[in-house]
Short mmCIF file of C-alpha atoms and ligand atoms in Angstrom, two decimals:
data_model
loop_
_atom_site.label_atom_id
_atom_site.label_comp_id
_atom_site.label_asym_id
_atom_site.label_seq_id
_atom_site.Cartn_x
_atom_site.Cartn_y
_atom_site.Cartn_z
CA UNK A 1 0.00 0.00 0.00
CA UNK A 2 2.75 2.43 0.97
CA UNK A 3 4.63 1.45 -2.17
CA UNK A 4 1.61 2.04 -4.36
CA UNK A 5 1.04 5.53 -2.97
CA UNK A 6 4.70 6.30 -3.49
CA UNK A 7 4.46 5.26 -7.13
CA UNK A 8 1.29 7.29 -7.56
CA UNK A 9 2.82 10.40 -6.04
CA UNK A 10 5.94 10.03 -8.17
CA UNK A 11 3.75 9.65 -11.24
CA UNK A 12 1.97 12.90 -10.43
CA UNK A 13 5.26 14.78 -10.07
CA UNK A 14 6.71 13.24 -13.21
CA UNK A 15 3.65 14.03 -15.28
CA UNK A 16 3.56 17.61 -14.05
CA UNK A 17 7.27 17.96 -14.83
CA UNK A 18 6.62 16.93 -18.41
CA UNK A 19 3.84 19.44 -18.90
CA UNK A 20 4.90 22.92 -19.96
CA UNK A 21 6.18 25.31 -17.31
CA UNK A 22 5.42 23.42 -14.12
CA UNK A 23 7.57 23.20 -11.01
CA UNK A 24 9.07 19.74 -10.63
CA UNK A 25 9.03 19.83 -6.83
CA UNK A 26 7.12 21.58 -4.08
CA UNK A 27 7.83 25.32 -4.16
CA UNK A 28 9.80 25.27 -0.91
CA UNK A 29 12.32 22.81 -2.39
CA UNK A 30 13.03 24.68 -5.61
CA UNK A 31 16.67 25.70 -6.10
CA UNK A 32 17.85 28.84 -7.89
CA UNK A 33 18.58 26.66 -10.95
CA UNK A 34 15.05 25.19 -10.86
CA UNK A 35 13.58 28.69 -10.72
CA UNK A 36 15.78 29.86 -13.59
CA UNK A 37 14.56 26.95 -15.71
CA UNK A 38 10.95 27.55 -14.81
CA UNK A 39 11.28 31.26 -15.57
CA UNK A 40 12.92 30.59 -18.93
CA UNK A 41 9.97 28.39 -19.85
CA UNK A 42 7.39 30.87 -18.60
CA UNK A 43 8.83 34.18 -19.82
CA UNK A 44 7.62 34.14 -23.46
CA UNK A 45 4.03 33.69 -22.25
CA UNK A 46 4.39 36.38 -19.58
CA UNK A 47 5.74 38.93 -22.06
CA UNK A 48 3.12 38.06 -24.66
CA UNK A 49 0.32 38.67 -22.17
CA UNK A 50 1.77 41.88 -20.70
CA UNK A 51 2.30 43.34 -24.18
CA UNK A 52 -1.23 42.60 -25.44
CA UNK A 53 -2.61 46.11 -24.91
CA UNK A 54 0.46 48.04 -26.11
CA UNK A 55 1.25 49.51 -22.72
CA UNK A 56 4.28 51.78 -23.17
CA UNK A 57 6.39 50.36 -20.32
CA UNK A 58 5.37 46.77 -21.09
CA UNK A 59 6.64 47.30 -24.62
CA UNK A 60 9.97 48.74 -23.43
CA UNK A 61 11.00 46.78 -20.36
CA UNK A 62 12.13 43.63 -22.17
CA UNK A 63 15.21 45.60 -23.37
CA UNK A 64 16.23 46.49 -19.79
CA UNK A 65 18.56 44.65 -17.43
CA UNK A 66 17.37 42.55 -14.50
CA UNK A 67 18.04 43.27 -10.83
CA UNK A 68 18.46 39.59 -9.99
CA UNK A 69 19.76 36.35 -11.49
CA UNK A 70 16.57 34.39 -10.72
CA UNK A 71 13.01 35.07 -9.59
CA UNK A 72 12.58 34.77 -5.83
CA UNK A 73 9.73 35.10 -3.38
CA UNK A 74 10.43 37.79 -0.77
CA UNK A 75 7.38 36.78 1.29
CA UNK A 76 5.58 39.98 0.33
CA UNK A 77 3.64 40.71 -2.88
CA UNK A 78 1.38 37.76 -1.91
CA UNK A 79 4.19 35.21 -1.86
CA UNK A 80 4.79 35.67 -5.57
CA UNK A 81 8.07 35.06 -7.37
CA UNK A 82 9.37 38.34 -8.72
CA UNK A 83 11.73 39.51 -11.45
CA UNK A 84 12.56 43.21 -11.54
CA UNK A 85 13.87 45.16 -14.53
CA UNK A 86 15.17 48.76 -14.42
CA UNK A 87 15.61 51.19 -17.30
CA UNK A 88 19.12 52.52 -18.13
CA UNK A 89 18.44 55.79 -16.22
CA UNK A 90 18.27 54.00 -12.88
CA UNK A 91 19.92 50.62 -13.32
CA UNK A 92 23.46 51.33 -12.04
CA UNK A 93 22.14 53.12 -8.97
CA UNK A 94 19.57 50.38 -8.22
CA UNK A 95 22.01 47.47 -8.32
CA UNK A 96 24.19 49.05 -5.65
CA UNK A 97 21.35 47.99 -3.30
CA UNK A 98 22.34 50.85 -1.03
CA UNK A 99 20.37 50.75 2.21
CA UNK A 100 20.92 54.21 3.69
CA UNK A 101 21.29 56.87 1.00
CA UNK A 102 19.65 55.69 -2.21
CA UNK A 103 18.36 58.54 -4.39
CA UNK A 104 17.06 57.22 -7.68
CA UNK A 105 17.35 59.70 -10.57
CA UNK A 106 14.19 61.23 -12.04
CA UNK A 107 13.16 59.26 -15.09
CA UNK A 108 13.93 55.90 -13.50
CA UNK A 109 11.31 53.33 -14.51
CA UNK A 110 11.05 49.90 -12.88
CA UNK A 111 8.93 46.96 -14.04
CA UNK A 112 8.40 43.91 -11.85
CA UNK A 113 7.07 40.63 -13.22
CA UNK A 114 5.36 38.14 -10.92
CA UNK A 115 4.20 34.54 -10.88
CA UNK A 116 3.07 32.11 -8.21
CA UNK A 117 3.59 28.37 -7.74
CA UNK A 118 0.89 26.22 -6.14
CA UNK A 119 1.65 23.31 -3.81
CA UNK A 120 1.16 20.98 -6.80
CA UNK A 121 3.69 22.88 -8.88
CA UNK A 122 1.16 24.69 -11.02
CA UNK A 123 2.38 28.09 -12.14
CA UNK A 124 0.19 31.19 -12.45
CA UNK A 125 1.31 34.42 -14.05
CA UNK A 126 0.73 37.55 -11.93
CA UNK A 127 0.61 41.26 -12.74
CA UNK A 128 3.42 43.46 -14.08
CA UNK A 129 3.88 46.32 -11.59
CA UNK A 130 5.60 49.63 -12.22
CA UNK A 131 7.36 52.36 -10.25
CA UNK A 132 8.30 55.56 -12.09
CA UNK A 133 10.40 58.26 -10.47
CA UNK A 134 8.44 61.39 -11.34
CA UNK A 135 9.74 63.62 -8.51
CA UNK A 136 8.25 65.11 -5.35
CA UNK A 137 6.32 67.86 -7.20
CA UNK A 138 4.40 65.29 -9.28
CA UNK A 139 3.97 62.68 -6.54
CA UNK A 140 4.38 64.38 -3.14
CA UNK A 141 2.41 61.78 -1.20
CA UNK A 142 4.20 58.73 -2.55
CA UNK A 143 7.87 59.70 -2.18
CA UNK A 144 8.19 61.02 -5.73
CA UNK A 145 7.18 57.64 -7.16
CA UNK A 146 4.23 56.89 -9.41
CA UNK A 147 2.93 53.37 -8.81
CA UNK A 148 0.88 51.51 -11.41
CA UNK A 149 0.50 48.12 -13.05
CA UNK A 150 -1.15 45.92 -15.63
CA UNK A 151 -2.75 42.48 -15.43
CA UNK A 152 -1.37 39.39 -17.15
CA UNK A 153 -3.65 40.16 -20.12
CA UNK A 154 -2.12 43.62 -20.54
CA UNK A 155 -5.13 45.51 -19.14
CA UNK A 156 -4.64 48.30 -16.63
CA UNK A 157 -4.72 47.34 -12.98
CA UNK A 158 -6.45 49.69 -10.56
CA UNK A 159 -3.98 50.38 -7.78
CA UNK A 160 -4.24 52.33 -4.56
CA UNK A 161 -0.81 53.95 -4.89
CA UNK A 162 -0.82 55.77 -1.57
CA UNK A 163 -2.87 53.51 0.70
CA UNK A 164 -1.50 50.19 -0.55
CA UNK A 165 1.67 50.34 -2.66
CA UNK A 166 3.46 53.23 -0.96
CA UNK A 167 2.06 52.35 2.46
CA UNK A 168 4.30 49.29 2.28
CA UNK A 169 7.20 50.68 0.20
CA UNK A 170 7.70 53.67 2.50
CA UNK A 171 9.10 51.20 5.06
CA UNK A 172 12.45 51.64 3.24
CA UNK A 173 13.24 55.39 3.45
CA UNK A 174 17.03 54.88 3.13
CA UNK A 175 16.38 52.86 -0.02
CA UNK A 176 14.25 55.55 -1.69
CA UNK A 177 11.19 53.34 -1.03
CA UNK A 178 12.64 50.35 -2.89
CA UNK A 179 12.25 46.82 -1.54
CA UNK A 180 15.14 45.18 -3.50
CA UNK A 181 15.32 41.45 -4.33
CA UNK A 182 16.46 39.04 -1.61
CA UNK A 183 20.31 39.12 -1.23
CA UNK A 184 20.88 35.55 -2.50
CA UNK A 185 19.85 36.42 -6.07
CA UNK A 186 20.90 40.05 -6.49
CA UNK A 187 22.61 40.96 -9.77
CA UNK A 188 26.18 42.17 -9.36
CA UNK A 189 26.29 43.78 -12.78
CA UNK A 190 24.08 43.84 -15.81
C1 LIG B 14 3.23 44.42 1.63
C2 LIG B 14 4.28 45.18 1.06
C3 LIG B 14 4.20 45.62 -0.39
C4 LIG B 14 3.12 46.14 -1.07
C5 LIG B 14 1.71 46.37 -0.57
C6 LIG B 14 3.59 46.44 -2.41
N1 LIG B 14 4.92 46.11 -2.52
FE1 LIG B 14 6.06 46.37 -4.19
N2 LIG B 14 7.62 45.44 -3.24
C7 LIG B 14 7.62 44.96 -1.96
C8 LIG B 14 8.88 44.27 -1.71
C9 LIG B 14 9.29 43.55 -0.43
C10 LIG B 14 9.64 44.37 -2.90
C11 LIG B 14 11.02 43.77 -3.20
C12 LIG B 14 10.79 42.33 -3.50
C13 LIG B 14 11.77 41.61 -4.39
O1 LIG B 14 12.17 42.15 -5.44
O2 LIG B 14 12.13 40.47 -4.06
C14 LIG B 14 8.82 45.13 -3.84
C15 LIG B 14 9.22 45.46 -5.10
C16 LIG B 14 8.50 46.22 -5.99
C17 LIG B 14 9.00 46.72 -7.26
C18 LIG B 14 10.45 46.56 -7.74
C19 LIG B 14 11.30 47.73 -7.18
C20 LIG B 14 11.73 47.56 -5.74
O3 LIG B 14 11.02 48.05 -4.84
O4 LIG B 14 12.78 46.95 -5.49
C21 LIG B 14 7.97 47.38 -7.86
C22 LIG B 14 8.02 48.04 -9.22
C23 LIG B 14 6.83 47.30 -6.97
N3 LIG B 14 7.18 46.60 -5.84
C24 LIG B 14 5.60 47.88 -7.25
C25 LIG B 14 4.52 47.83 -6.38
C26 LIG B 14 3.19 48.37 -6.69
C27 LIG B 14 2.81 49.08 -7.99
C28 LIG B 14 2.40 48.11 -5.61
C29 LIG B 14 0.94 48.41 -5.45
C30 LIG B 14 0.05 47.83 -6.42
C31 LIG B 14 3.24 47.42 -4.63
N4 LIG B 14 4.50 47.27 -5.12
C32 LIG B 14 2.78 46.99 -3.39
C33 LIG B 14 6.60 45.10 -1.05
C34 LIG B 14 5.33 45.59 -1.33
#
């Protein structure tokens, strides 16, 4: 009986591994390499969805450099796995991951992809969220940042920039309201 259940469980994992873009193990056991492989499989679909409605940033961000070497779940953003891209205006400053005196230049634009992994290894694409450094005059209540986002089908997402996005992001004043990827995956250069 125990042997049969073992075979059954293995069969479930093997079959899900063969299907497109599924995690081969429970999320908690995934290594950086596993996540890189999963992301590589998933990315064309993510980009295709995000770019469906010709959003300006969604069209541009695929030319930018990433802030990390693999998607990771920071335990915020609903436990989603995140990949952050920064435009050339802000990239070099961002990847210093300075914690006490970050001042991102005006014109910095950041796009953050997201996906989640269920306990069965099923992957779901999340929204593409943006932060644009527009300056204190344009966005005095949100630290000079404009927060926005689109859904996985490219449609605009309604966001509560002040009460939700910035309410959390303002926890990092020395980081110019940036959360940064977890240290284990941070990019050291583009
Ligand atoms: C509960 C806290 C929380 C809320 C609410 C939140 N964020 Fe974040 N956000 C984070 C954390 C933590 C990170 C860094 C995570 C990582 O990259 O691993 C982050 C990263 C980001 C980034 C990448 C730049 C950076 O900070 O390093 C963008 C863009 C972003 N969030 C946009 C948004 C938008 C838009 C909203 C509102 C719809 C939002 N966030 C709501 C916690 C939050």
